[in-house]
Each structure stands twice: as C-alpha cells, then as structure tokens.
Short mmCIF file of C-alpha atoms and ligand atoms in Angstrom, two decimals:
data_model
loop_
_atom_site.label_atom_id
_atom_site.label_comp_id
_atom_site.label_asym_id
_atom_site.label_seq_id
_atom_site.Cartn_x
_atom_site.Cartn_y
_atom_site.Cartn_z
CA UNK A 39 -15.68 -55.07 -121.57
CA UNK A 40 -12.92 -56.36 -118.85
CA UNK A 41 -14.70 -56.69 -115.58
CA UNK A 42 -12.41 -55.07 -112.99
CA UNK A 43 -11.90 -56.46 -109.36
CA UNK A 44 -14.51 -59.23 -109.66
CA UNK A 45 -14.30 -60.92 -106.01
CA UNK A 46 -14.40 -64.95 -106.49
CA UNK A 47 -15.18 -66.18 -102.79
CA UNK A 48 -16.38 -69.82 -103.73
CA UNK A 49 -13.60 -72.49 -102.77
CA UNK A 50 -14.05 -74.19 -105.77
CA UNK A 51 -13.89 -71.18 -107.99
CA UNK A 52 -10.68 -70.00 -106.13
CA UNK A 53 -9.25 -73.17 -107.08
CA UNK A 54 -10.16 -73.33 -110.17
CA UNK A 55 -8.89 -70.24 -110.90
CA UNK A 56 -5.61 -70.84 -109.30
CA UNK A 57 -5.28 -73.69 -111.38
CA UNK A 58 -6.22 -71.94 -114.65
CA UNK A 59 -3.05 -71.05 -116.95
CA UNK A 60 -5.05 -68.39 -118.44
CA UNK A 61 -5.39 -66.32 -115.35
CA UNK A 62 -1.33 -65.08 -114.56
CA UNK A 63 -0.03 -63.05 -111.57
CA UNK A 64 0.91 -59.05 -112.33
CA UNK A 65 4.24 -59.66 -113.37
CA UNK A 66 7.15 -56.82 -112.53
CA UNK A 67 9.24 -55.27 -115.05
CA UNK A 68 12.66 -56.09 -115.19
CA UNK A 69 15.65 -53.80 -116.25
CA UNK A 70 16.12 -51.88 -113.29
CA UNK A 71 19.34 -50.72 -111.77
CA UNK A 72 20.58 -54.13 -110.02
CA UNK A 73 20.22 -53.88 -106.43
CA UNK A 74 17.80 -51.46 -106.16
CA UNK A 75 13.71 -52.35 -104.57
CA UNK A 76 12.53 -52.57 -108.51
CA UNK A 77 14.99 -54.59 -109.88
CA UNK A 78 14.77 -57.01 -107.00
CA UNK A 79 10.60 -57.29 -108.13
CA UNK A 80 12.06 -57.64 -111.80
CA UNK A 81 13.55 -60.58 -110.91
CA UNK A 82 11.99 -62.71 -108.61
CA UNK A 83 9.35 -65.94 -109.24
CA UNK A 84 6.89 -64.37 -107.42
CA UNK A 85 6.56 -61.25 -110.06
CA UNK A 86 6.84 -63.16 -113.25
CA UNK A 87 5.60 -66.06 -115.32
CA UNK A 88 6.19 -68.63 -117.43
CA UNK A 89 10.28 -70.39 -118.11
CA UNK A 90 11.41 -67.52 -116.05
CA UNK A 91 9.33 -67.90 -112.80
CA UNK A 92 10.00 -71.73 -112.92
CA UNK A 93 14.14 -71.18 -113.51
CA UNK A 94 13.65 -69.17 -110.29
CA UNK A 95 11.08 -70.54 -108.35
CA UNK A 96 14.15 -73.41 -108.44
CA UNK A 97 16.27 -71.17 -106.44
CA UNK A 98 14.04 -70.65 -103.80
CA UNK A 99 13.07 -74.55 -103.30
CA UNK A 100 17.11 -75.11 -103.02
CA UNK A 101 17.22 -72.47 -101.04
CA UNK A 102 14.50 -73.44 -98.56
CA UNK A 103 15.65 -77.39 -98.87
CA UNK A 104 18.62 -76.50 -96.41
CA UNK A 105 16.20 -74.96 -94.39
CA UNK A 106 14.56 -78.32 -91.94
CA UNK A 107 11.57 -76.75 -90.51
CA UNK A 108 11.70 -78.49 -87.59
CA UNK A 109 15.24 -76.76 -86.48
CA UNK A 110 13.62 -73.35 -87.90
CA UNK A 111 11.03 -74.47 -84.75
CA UNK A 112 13.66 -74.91 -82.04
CA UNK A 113 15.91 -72.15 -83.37
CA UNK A 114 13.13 -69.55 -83.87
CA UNK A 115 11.54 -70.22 -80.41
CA UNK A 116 15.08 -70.08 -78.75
CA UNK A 117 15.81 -66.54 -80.07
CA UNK A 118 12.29 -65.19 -78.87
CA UNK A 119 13.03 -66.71 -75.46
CA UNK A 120 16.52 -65.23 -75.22
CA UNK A 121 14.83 -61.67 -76.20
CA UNK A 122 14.63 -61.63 -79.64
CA UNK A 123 12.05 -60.00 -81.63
CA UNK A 124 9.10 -62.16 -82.65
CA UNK A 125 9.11 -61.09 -86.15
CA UNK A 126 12.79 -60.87 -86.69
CA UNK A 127 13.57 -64.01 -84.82
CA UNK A 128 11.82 -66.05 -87.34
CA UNK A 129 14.02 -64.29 -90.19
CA UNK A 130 17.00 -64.57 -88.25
CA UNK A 131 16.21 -68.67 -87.81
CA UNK A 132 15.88 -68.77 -91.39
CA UNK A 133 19.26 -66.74 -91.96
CA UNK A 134 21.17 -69.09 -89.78
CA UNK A 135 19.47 -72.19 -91.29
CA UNK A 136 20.88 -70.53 -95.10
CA UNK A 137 24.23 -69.95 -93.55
CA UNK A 138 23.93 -66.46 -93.47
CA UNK A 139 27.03 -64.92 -91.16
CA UNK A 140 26.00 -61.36 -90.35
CA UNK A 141 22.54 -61.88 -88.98
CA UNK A 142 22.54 -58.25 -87.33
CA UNK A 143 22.53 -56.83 -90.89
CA UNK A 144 19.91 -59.73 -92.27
CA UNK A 145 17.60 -58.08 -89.32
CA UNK A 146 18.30 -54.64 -90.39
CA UNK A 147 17.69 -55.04 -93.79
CA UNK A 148 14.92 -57.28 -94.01
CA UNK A 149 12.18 -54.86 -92.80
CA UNK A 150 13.17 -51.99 -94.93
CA UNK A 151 13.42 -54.30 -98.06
CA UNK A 152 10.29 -55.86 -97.33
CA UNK A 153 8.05 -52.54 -97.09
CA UNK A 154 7.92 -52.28 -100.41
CA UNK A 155 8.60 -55.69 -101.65
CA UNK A 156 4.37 -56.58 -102.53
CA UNK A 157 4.00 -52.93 -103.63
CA UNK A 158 6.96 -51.51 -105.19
CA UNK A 159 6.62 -48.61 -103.07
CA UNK A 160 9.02 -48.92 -100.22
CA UNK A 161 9.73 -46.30 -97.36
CA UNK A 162 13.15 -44.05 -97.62
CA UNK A 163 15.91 -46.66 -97.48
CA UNK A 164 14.30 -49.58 -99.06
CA UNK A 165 16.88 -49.70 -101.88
CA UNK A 166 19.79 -49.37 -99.52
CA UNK A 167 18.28 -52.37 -97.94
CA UNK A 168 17.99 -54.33 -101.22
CA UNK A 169 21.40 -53.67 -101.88
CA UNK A 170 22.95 -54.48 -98.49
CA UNK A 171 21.24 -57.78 -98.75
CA UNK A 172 22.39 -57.95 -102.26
CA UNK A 173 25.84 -58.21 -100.60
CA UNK A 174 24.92 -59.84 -97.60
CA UNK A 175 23.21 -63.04 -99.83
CA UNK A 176 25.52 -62.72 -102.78
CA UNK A 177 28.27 -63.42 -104.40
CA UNK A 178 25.99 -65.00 -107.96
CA UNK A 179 24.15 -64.39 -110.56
CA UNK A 180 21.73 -61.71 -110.14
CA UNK A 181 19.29 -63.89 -111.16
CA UNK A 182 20.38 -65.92 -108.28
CA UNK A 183 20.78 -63.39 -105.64
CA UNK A 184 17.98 -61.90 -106.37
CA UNK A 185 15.61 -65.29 -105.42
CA UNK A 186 17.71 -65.64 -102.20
CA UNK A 187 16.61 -62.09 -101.16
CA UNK A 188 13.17 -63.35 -102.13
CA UNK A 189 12.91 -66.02 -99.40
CA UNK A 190 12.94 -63.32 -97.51
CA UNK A 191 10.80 -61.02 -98.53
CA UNK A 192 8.37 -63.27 -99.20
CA UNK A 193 8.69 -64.79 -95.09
CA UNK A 194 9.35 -61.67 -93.39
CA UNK A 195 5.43 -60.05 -93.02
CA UNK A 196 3.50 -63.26 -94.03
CA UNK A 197 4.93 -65.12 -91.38
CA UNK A 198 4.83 -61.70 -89.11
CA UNK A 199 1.15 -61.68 -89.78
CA UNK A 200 0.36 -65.24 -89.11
CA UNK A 201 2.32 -65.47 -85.68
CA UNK A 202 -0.35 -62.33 -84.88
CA UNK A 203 -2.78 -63.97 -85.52
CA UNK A 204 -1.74 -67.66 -84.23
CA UNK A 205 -1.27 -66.01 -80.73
CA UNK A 206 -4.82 -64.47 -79.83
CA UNK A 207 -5.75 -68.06 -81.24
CA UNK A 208 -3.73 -70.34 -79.07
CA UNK A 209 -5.26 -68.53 -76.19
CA UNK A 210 -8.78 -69.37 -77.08
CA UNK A 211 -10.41 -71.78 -74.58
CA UNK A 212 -11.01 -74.47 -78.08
CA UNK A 213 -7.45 -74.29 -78.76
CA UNK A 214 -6.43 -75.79 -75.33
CA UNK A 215 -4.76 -79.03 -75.43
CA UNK A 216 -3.91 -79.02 -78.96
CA UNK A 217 -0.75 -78.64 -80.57
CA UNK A 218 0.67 -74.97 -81.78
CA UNK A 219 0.55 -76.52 -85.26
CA UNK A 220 -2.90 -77.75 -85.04
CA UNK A 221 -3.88 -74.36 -83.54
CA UNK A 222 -1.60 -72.46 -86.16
CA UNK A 223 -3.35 -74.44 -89.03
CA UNK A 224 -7.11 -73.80 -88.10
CA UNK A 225 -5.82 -69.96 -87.77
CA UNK A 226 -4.69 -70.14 -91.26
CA UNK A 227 -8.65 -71.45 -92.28
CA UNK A 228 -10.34 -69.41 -90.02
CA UNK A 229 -8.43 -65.90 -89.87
CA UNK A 230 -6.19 -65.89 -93.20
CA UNK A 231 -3.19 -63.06 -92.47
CA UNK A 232 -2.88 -62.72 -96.28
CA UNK A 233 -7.03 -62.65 -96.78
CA UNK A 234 -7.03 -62.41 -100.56
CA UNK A 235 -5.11 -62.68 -104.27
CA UNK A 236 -5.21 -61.24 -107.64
CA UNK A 237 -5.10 -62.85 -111.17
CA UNK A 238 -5.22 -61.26 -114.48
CA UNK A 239 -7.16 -62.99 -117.38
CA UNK A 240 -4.21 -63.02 -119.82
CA UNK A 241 -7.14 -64.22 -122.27
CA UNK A 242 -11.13 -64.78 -122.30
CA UNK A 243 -11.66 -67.23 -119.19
CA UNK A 244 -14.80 -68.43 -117.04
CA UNK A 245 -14.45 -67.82 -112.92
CA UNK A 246 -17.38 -69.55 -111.22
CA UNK A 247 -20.20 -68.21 -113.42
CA UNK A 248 -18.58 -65.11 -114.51
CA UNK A 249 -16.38 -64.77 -118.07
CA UNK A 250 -13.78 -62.52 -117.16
CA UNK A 251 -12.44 -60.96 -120.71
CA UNK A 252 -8.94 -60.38 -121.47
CA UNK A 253 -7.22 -57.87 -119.23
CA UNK A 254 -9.87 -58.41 -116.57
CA UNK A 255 -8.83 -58.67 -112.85
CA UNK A 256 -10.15 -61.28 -110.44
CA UNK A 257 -10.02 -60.73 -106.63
CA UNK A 258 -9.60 -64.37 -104.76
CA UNK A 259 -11.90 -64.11 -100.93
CA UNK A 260 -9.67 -66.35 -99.24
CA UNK A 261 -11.09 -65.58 -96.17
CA UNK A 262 -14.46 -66.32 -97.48
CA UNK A 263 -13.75 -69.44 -99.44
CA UNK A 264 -11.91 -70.68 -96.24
CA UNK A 265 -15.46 -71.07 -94.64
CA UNK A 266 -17.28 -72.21 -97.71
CA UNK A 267 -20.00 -74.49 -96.08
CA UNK A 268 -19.76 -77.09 -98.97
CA UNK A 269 -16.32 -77.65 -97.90
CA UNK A 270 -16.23 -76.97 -94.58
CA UNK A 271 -18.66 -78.08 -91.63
CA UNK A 272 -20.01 -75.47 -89.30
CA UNK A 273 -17.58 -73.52 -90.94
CA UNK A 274 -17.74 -70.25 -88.80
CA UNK A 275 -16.12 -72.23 -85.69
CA UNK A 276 -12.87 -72.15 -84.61
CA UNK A 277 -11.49 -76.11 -84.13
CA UNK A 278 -8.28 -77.23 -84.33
CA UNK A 279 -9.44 -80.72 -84.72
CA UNK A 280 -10.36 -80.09 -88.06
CA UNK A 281 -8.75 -82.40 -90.27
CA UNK A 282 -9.78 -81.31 -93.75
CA UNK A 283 -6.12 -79.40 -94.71
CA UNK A 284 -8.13 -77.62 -97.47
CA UNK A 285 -7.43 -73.91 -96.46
CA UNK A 286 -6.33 -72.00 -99.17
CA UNK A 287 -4.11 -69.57 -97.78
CA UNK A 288 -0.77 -71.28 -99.16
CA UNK A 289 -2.54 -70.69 -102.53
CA UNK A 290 -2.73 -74.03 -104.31
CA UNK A 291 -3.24 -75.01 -108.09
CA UNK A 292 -0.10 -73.31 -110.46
CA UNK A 293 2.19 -71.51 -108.29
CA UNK A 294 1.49 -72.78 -104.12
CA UNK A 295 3.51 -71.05 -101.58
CA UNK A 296 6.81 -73.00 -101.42
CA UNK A 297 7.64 -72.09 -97.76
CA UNK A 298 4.80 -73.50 -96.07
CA UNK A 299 6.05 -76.10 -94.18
CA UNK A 300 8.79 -73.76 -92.55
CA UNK A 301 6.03 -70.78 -92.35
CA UNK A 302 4.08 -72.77 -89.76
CA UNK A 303 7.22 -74.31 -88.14
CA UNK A 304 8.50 -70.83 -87.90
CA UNK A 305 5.17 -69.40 -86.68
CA UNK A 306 4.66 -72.14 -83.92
CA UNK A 307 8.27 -72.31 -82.68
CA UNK A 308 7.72 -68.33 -81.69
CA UNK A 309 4.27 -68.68 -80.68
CA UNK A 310 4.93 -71.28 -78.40
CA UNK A 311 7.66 -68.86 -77.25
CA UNK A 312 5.75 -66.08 -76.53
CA UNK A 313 3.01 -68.31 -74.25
CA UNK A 314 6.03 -69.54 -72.56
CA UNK A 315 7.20 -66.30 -71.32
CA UNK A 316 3.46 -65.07 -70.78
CA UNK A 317 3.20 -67.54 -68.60
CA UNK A 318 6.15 -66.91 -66.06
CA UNK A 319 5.54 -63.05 -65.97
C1 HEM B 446 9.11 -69.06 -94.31
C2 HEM B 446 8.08 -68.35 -94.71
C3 HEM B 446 7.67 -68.24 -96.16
C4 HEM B 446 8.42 -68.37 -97.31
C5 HEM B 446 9.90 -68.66 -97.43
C6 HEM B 446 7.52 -68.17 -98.43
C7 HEM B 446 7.89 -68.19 -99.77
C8 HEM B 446 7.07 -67.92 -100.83
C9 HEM B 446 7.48 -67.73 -102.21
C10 HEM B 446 8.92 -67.74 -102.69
C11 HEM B 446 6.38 -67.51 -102.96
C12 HEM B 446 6.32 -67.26 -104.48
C13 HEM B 446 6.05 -68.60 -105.16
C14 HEM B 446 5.97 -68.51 -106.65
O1 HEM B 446 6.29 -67.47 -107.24
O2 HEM B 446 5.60 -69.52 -107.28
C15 HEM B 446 5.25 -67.58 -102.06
C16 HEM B 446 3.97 -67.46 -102.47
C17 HEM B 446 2.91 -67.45 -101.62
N1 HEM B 446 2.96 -67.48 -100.23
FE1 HEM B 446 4.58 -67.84 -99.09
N2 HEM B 446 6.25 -67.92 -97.94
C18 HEM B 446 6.30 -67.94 -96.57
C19 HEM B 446 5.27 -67.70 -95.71
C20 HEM B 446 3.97 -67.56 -96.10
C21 HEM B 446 2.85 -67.38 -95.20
C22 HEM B 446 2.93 -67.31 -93.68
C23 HEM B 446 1.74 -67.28 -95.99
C24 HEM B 446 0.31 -67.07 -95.59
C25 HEM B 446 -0.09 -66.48 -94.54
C26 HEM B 446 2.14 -67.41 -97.36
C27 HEM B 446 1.28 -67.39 -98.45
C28 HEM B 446 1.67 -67.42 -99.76
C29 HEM B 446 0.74 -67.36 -100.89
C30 HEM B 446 -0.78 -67.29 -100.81
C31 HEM B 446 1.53 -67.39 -102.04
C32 HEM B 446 1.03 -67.40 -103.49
C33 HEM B 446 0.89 -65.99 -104.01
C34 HEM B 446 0.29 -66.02 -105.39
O3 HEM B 446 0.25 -67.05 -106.07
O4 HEM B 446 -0.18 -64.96 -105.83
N3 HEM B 446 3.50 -67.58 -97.39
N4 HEM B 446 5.69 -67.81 -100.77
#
C-alpha cells in the first residue's frame, strides 16, 4: 500500500531523500495553450524531470549569471529607500539586473502570475499576467521564455516570505551587531519561509526507516530538520554566529535552489532598507 503524506523531519533523512533519484518532484503537464498560467507550469524546471528539467534548469542559471547579487543588494535596497515596495523592489532589482525595459509592467505582472504559479490555481487574471510577461521576457523559444518567466515566479513570494521573516529577526536583541546576511541566514535555519517539500516515490524506496512504495508521497519538515539536535547545537536558539551553513531551506541533494545567492542578497539589501527608514521615522 503507498503511504500518503509521510512527514520525514530528520536532517539526514531529508537529505537523503533529496538526493535519492527515485523520489521525483510532481511534475506539470505540458500542452497547454502557450502563454497561459498552465502552460507556463508545463514548461518550467521546477515542474518536470529528467533531460527536460536539466535543458531548462540551464536557462535559468544563464539567466541568473547576469544577475551579481551583490548589485541586486545595492539596487534592491535603493528602490525600497526611494519608496518602492519591499516585495516588488526585489523583483524589480532582478528585472533591471536581466535587462528588462518596462519594469512597471514586470511589477504588475509578477504578482498575478505568481498566485498561482506553486498551485496551478491562480486568481482572475493570472493568465493575462503570464502572457504579458510572455511578451515582456520574450522574443524565444517558448521553451526559453517560459524559464525566464520562471526566475520570477520562483523569486517573487520566496524571497517575499523570507524578507518577512528576516525583519522581525534583525530586530532581535541576538541579532545586534551582526551582519543582515548573517542574520538573514540563521532566519533561514531557524524560521524557514518555505517550511516544507514534497517527493513522490517514482519506485519502491527507503526514507529514514520507512519504505515508501511506488506512488507514495513524502512530506520533507524543513523546519524541523533545521533544528535537528545531531546537527545542530542548542538548536532551538536563535544565533547568527552559527557557522554550520547546513540549513536546508535552499533544498540540497538533486535539484538545490539555483537563486540562492541573489535570494539572500536580495532579502538583505531590502531588509537593511526597511531598518534604515525605521530608524529615521
Ligand atoms: C532570487 C530569488 C530566487 C530565485 C531566482 C529562485 C529560483 C529557483 C528555481 C528556478 C528553482 C527550481 C530549481 C529546479 O527546478 O531545479 C528553485 C527551487 C527552490 N527554491 Fe528558489 N529561488 C529564489 C528564492 C528562494 C528562496 C528565498 C527560497 C527559500 C526561502 C527558495 C527555496 C527553494 C527551494 C527549497 C527549491 C527546491 C524546490 C524543490 O526541489 O522541490 N528559493 N528556486
């Protein structure tokens, strides 16, 4: 019998797991009208497997290697200073850094895209969005434009998520006199914004002590393998001095997140923003 929704919270069973070809992501259909919200999940790396989610997985990581994460910092904290948006400034950074020339429309698109981008449920207007961006990030392959549209998706509420999480944080009496990024990265251990993953057993496979049969579905606790105590020491504190970077909340193993680097950049150029202009109200 498949065991459904089996939760894995043991650090070294998450990364075991995420390491294991056997266990695959839920992969999206393709075939859908092109530029609509399900034809965008038909064709991105993030939905699919195998030749196809390495060919583009490849856009992405050419994509993101004109993006240098440390002017996505300066950029991203300048636009939240000059009134910006803390979640859209970090997508507008990222626009300007891809030579995007309309970032008004990237803004207005981005949201509504996004909404349903994880679910493939998005609210009225989500395929409009798809396809203005479609326009906005093409001319190419669809193929193509479809991956470009993904580096946005995929940054838009993740990074949303983590700079809400980040602030709170940097305000904490332990985080004073550290850097945003040390602050941003024990936020990541301690308070995950993305808290868990699934995997599918594409055949019989072993998680931790459990054999998940074919068609199973595991559940990966980030949050609670994130504060495993036979990884990490006195693991329910908050300390940015931590140097073990052995969070798992970039994933690790098969398929990591590719935008890390820029995801915290991003995050700390806005968060350092927003303590900037706490401070002189
Ligand atoms: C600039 C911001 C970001 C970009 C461009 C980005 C990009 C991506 C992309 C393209 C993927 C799919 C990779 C693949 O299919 O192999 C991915 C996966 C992932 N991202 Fe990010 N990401 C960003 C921010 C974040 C943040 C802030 C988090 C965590 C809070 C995060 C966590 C993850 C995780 C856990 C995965 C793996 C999902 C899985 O394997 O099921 N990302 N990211």
């Amino acid at each position: 019998m498949a065991n459904t929704d089996l939760v894995i919270p043991r650090h070294a069973d998450v990364r075991a797991v995420l390491a294991d070809e056997r266990f695959v992501v839920p992969v999206a259909e393709g075939g859908a009208r092109s530029g609509t919200l399900a034809w965008l999940r038909g064709a991105v790396c993030r939905f699919s497997e195998g030749a196809a989610h390495d060919r583009r997985l490849g856009v992405v990581v050419k994509s993101l290697d004109e993006a240098d994460p440390a002017r996505l910092r300066r950029r991203a904290r300048e636009r939240v200073l000059a009134g910006e948006a803390p979640d859209l400034a970090s997508i507008s950074a990222l626009g300007e850094a891809l030579g995007v020339t309309d970032l008004d429309a990237l803004a207005a698109a981005v949201p509504a895209a996004a909404s349903g981008y994880l679910t493939g449920t998005g609210r009225d207007g989500a395929d409009a969005a798809v396809a203005a961006l479609a326009r906005l990030l093409g001319p190419g392959p669809d193929e193509e434009v479809a991956n470009r549209i993904a580096v946005y998706m995929q940054a838009y509420e993740a990074t949303a998520g983590l700079v809400r999480k980040a602030l709170p944080a940097s305000r904490r009496p332990e985080a004073r006199g550290f850097p945003v990024e040390a602050v941003i990265a024990e936020t990541l251990r301690f308070d995950p914004p993305v808290p868990a993953m699934r995997r599918i057993a594409r055949e019989p496979a072993a998680a931790g002590e459990h054999e998940i049969a074919a068609g199973g579905t595991v559940t990966l606790d980030l949050r609670a393998a994130n504060r495993d105590p036979a990884v990490f020491a006195d693991p329910d504190r908050f300390d940015p001095a931590r140097r073990e970077p052995r969070h798992l909340t970039f994933g690790t193993g098969r398929r990591p997140c590719p935008g890390a680097d820029q995801a915290v950049r991003l995050a700390a150029g806005v968060v350092e923003a927003l303590n900037e202009l706490e401070s002189v109200r």
